[in-house]
Structures are given as structure tokens and as C-alpha cells.
mmCIF file of C-alpha atoms in Angstrom:
data_model
loop_
_atom_site.group_PDB
_atom_site.id
_atom_site.type_symbol
_atom_site.label_atom_id
_atom_site.label_comp_id
_atom_site.label_asym_id
_atom_site.label_seq_id
_atom_site.Cartn_x
_atom_site.Cartn_y
_atom_site.Cartn_z
ATOM 1 C CA MET R 6 151.003 203.575 334.546
ATOM 2 C CA ASN R 7 149.367 202.478 337.915
ATOM 3 C CA LYS R 8 145.960 203.781 339.360
ATOM 4 C CA LEU R 9 147.629 205.134 341.992
ATOM 5 C CA SER R 10 149.907 207.438 340.265
ATOM 6 C CA THR R 11 146.398 208.519 338.511
ATOM 7 C CA VAL R 12 144.326 209.276 341.330
ATOM 8 C CA LEU R 13 146.615 210.800 343.843
ATOM 9 C CA PRO R 14 147.230 213.871 341.652
ATOM 10 C CA ILE R 15 143.495 213.963 340.872
ATOM 11 C CA ALA R 16 142.603 213.596 344.564
ATOM 12 C CA LEU R 17 145.316 216.308 345.400
ATOM 13 C CA LEU R 18 144.043 219.003 342.905
ATOM 14 C CA LEU R 19 140.494 218.770 344.081
ATOM 15 C CA GLY R 20 141.154 218.997 347.764
ATOM 16 C CA ALA R 21 143.605 221.950 346.580
ATOM 17 C CA CYS R 22 140.608 224.179 346.124
ATOM 18 C CA THR R 23 138.482 224.231 349.389
ATOM 19 C CA SER R 24 139.096 225.249 352.666
ATOM 20 C CA SER R 25 140.402 222.278 355.187
ATOM 21 C CA ASN R 26 138.342 223.552 358.058
ATOM 22 C CA PHE R 27 134.964 225.511 358.937
ATOM 23 C CA THR R 28 133.142 225.842 362.321
ATOM 24 C CA PRO R 29 130.203 228.548 362.081
ATOM 25 C CA PRO R 30 129.899 230.780 364.568
ATOM 26 C CA GLY R 31 127.998 230.031 368.206
ATOM 27 C CA GLN R 32 128.933 226.713 367.851
ATOM 28 C CA ALA R 33 128.880 225.328 371.633
ATOM 29 C CA THR R 34 132.245 223.478 372.948
ATOM 30 C CA ALA R 35 132.182 220.304 373.606
ATOM 31 C CA SER R 36 134.175 220.165 377.247
ATOM 32 C CA LYS R 37 132.734 220.892 380.801
ATOM 33 C CA TYR R 38 135.579 222.932 381.510
ATOM 34 C CA ALA R 39 135.638 225.594 379.385
ATOM 35 C CA PRO R 40 136.079 229.096 380.565
ATOM 36 C CA VAL R 41 132.715 231.197 380.664
ATOM 37 C CA GLN R 42 133.581 233.651 377.562
ATOM 38 C CA ALA R 43 133.364 230.155 375.700
ATOM 39 C CA SER R 44 129.532 230.356 375.712
ATOM 40 C CA ALA R 45 127.902 228.952 372.498
ATOM 41 C CA ALA R 46 126.819 232.711 372.029
ATOM 42 C CA GLN R 47 130.650 234.232 372.661
ATOM 43 C CA GLN R 48 132.036 231.252 370.007
ATOM 44 C CA LEU R 49 133.546 233.105 366.971
ATOM 45 C CA GLY R 50 133.247 231.288 363.655
ATOM 46 C CA ARG R 51 136.937 229.703 362.294
ATOM 47 C CA VAL R 52 137.718 228.636 358.474
ATOM 48 C CA THR R 53 141.052 227.312 358.203
ATOM 49 C CA TYR R 54 143.032 227.263 354.158
ATOM 50 C CA MET R 55 146.264 225.969 353.335
ATOM 51 C CA THR R 56 148.393 228.708 351.591
ATOM 52 C CA SER R 57 151.011 226.653 350.091
ATOM 53 C CA GLY R 58 150.890 226.038 346.559
ATOM 54 C CA ALA R 59 150.003 228.532 342.984
ATOM 55 C CA ASP R 60 149.295 231.558 343.917
ATOM 56 C CA PHE R 61 145.938 231.226 341.881
ATOM 57 C CA VAL R 62 145.221 228.029 344.087
ATOM 58 C CA VAL R 63 145.763 230.138 347.121
ATOM 59 C CA GLU R 64 143.745 232.560 346.091
ATOM 60 C CA ALA R 65 140.435 230.237 345.644
ATOM 61 C CA ARG R 66 141.006 228.711 348.818
ATOM 62 C CA ARG R 67 140.151 232.260 350.338
ATOM 63 C CA GLU R 68 137.346 232.519 348.002
ATOM 64 C CA ASP R 69 136.210 229.456 349.316
ATOM 65 C CA ALA R 70 136.653 230.501 352.470
ATOM 66 C CA TYR R 71 135.245 234.235 351.922
ATOM 67 C CA LYS R 72 131.569 232.216 350.109
ATOM 68 C CA LYS R 73 131.552 229.817 353.877
ATOM 69 C CA MET R 74 131.508 232.657 356.284
ATOM 70 C CA TYR R 75 129.103 234.385 353.859
ATOM 71 C CA LYS R 76 127.034 231.546 354.066
ATOM 72 C CA ALA R 77 127.033 230.936 357.388
ATOM 73 C CA CYS R 78 126.066 234.310 358.230
ATOM 74 C CA ASN R 79 123.461 235.076 355.932
ATOM 75 C CA GLU R 80 125.521 237.069 353.654
ATOM 76 C CA ARG R 81 126.760 239.723 356.688
ATOM 77 C CA TYR R 82 130.264 238.943 358.585
ATOM 78 C CA VAL R 83 133.439 240.322 360.138
ATOM 79 C CA ILE R 84 136.701 238.845 360.153
ATOM 80 C CA VAL R 85 137.514 239.637 363.998
ATOM 81 C CA LYS R 86 141.338 237.877 363.362
ATOM 82 C CA GLU R 87 143.621 236.551 360.883
ATOM 83 C CA GLY R 88 146.642 234.258 361.752
ATOM 84 C CA THR R 89 149.075 231.881 359.953
ATOM 85 C CA SER R 90 150.027 228.337 360.916
ATOM 86 C CA SER R 91 152.056 225.617 359.884
ATOM 87 C CA SER R 92 152.447 221.984 359.808
ATOM 88 C CA ALA R 93 155.125 219.541 359.712
ATOM 89 C CA GLY R 94 154.423 217.031 357.435
ATOM 90 C CA GLN R 95 155.479 213.791 356.633
ATOM 91 C CA ILE R 96 157.128 211.676 353.882
ATOM 92 C CA TYR R 97 155.279 209.584 351.749
ATOM 93 C CA GLN R 98 156.845 207.092 349.006
ATOM 94 C CA THR R 99 154.710 204.341 346.654
ATOM 95 C CA THR R 100 156.964 201.592 345.904
ATOM 96 C CA SER R 101 156.103 201.042 342.083
ATOM 97 C CA SER R 102 156.100 204.833 340.750
ATOM 98 C CA GLY R 103 159.071 206.264 343.187
ATOM 99 C CA LEU R 104 157.118 208.827 343.931
ATOM 100 C CA THR R 105 158.377 210.963 347.466
ATOM 101 C CA PHE R 106 156.749 213.766 349.297
ATOM 102 C CA GLY R 107 157.808 215.470 352.256
ATOM 103 C CA GLY R 108 157.471 219.043 353.962
ATOM 104 C CA GLY R 109 155.131 220.688 355.843
ATOM 105 C CA PHE R 110 152.201 222.803 355.068
ATOM 106 C CA ASP R 111 151.145 226.356 355.318
ATOM 107 C CA TYR R 112 147.858 227.532 356.792
ATOM 108 C CA ARG R 113 145.894 230.709 357.015
ATOM 109 C CA THR R 114 142.779 231.095 359.946
ATOM 110 C CA ILE R 115 140.225 233.485 359.320
ATOM 111 C CA TYR R 116 138.416 233.921 363.000
ATOM 112 C CA PHE R 117 134.578 235.884 362.259
ATOM 113 C CA ASP R 118 131.631 236.415 363.298
ATOM 114 C CA CYS R 119 128.399 236.969 362.035
ATOM 115 C CA VAL R 120 126.795 240.903 361.955
ATOM 116 C CA GLU R 121 123.386 241.328 363.322
ATOM 117 C CA ASP R 122 120.724 243.488 361.229
#
């Protein structure tokens, strides 16, 4: 058994339980051409996680997203909007094992804001 066939599943498993993208609220936009409402004070936080996979894995990803929002907002936040998206996917093939993977992924994005006391 080669190293790739051992390492690849472990790497996928470890990466499967965390949310894929996180931006805390209030982070300034990098564009000087951004609209007025994109000021740092008005930026919502955003967390995105993959919704493909076993139910218990997807639930763990959502729980991780909740945890990140909770910590970013000192325990008090509101979800402003949620939505789903998909990626086109790619096909990978390893020559030694013949492993082939293809297809896209589904993602859930949550926009949130911190609540002041």
C-alpha cells in the first residue's frame, strides 16, 4: 500500500469536520471601489461549510460553524441569512492505486452579526 492511499483518506477525514471558510463581522473590505454600505462597521460575518457527506459529519461541521460564530461574538450573535451553493468539482486519478474521484460539493453559507449587550 503506498503512502498516498493511506494519507489521502486521513487528510479528507480530518478536514471534513471543520468549516471551510470563516470571516468575522466588521472585517473591512479590501476594495477601494466597495459600496458605501461595505464599511467595516456594517460588514456581516460569514461562515461556510460543506454539506456533502454523512449526516453526522455535516452536523459536526454546522456545530463547528456555530462555535466559531459564538467565539467571534463573545457568545452573542444572530444569523442574518443562510444560503446554499454548489461547486463544479474536479476529477482526480492516482496512477498507482487507480483511485478516481469526481463530482461537485454542496456548501452552506451563514451570514451573521454580533449582538451588543
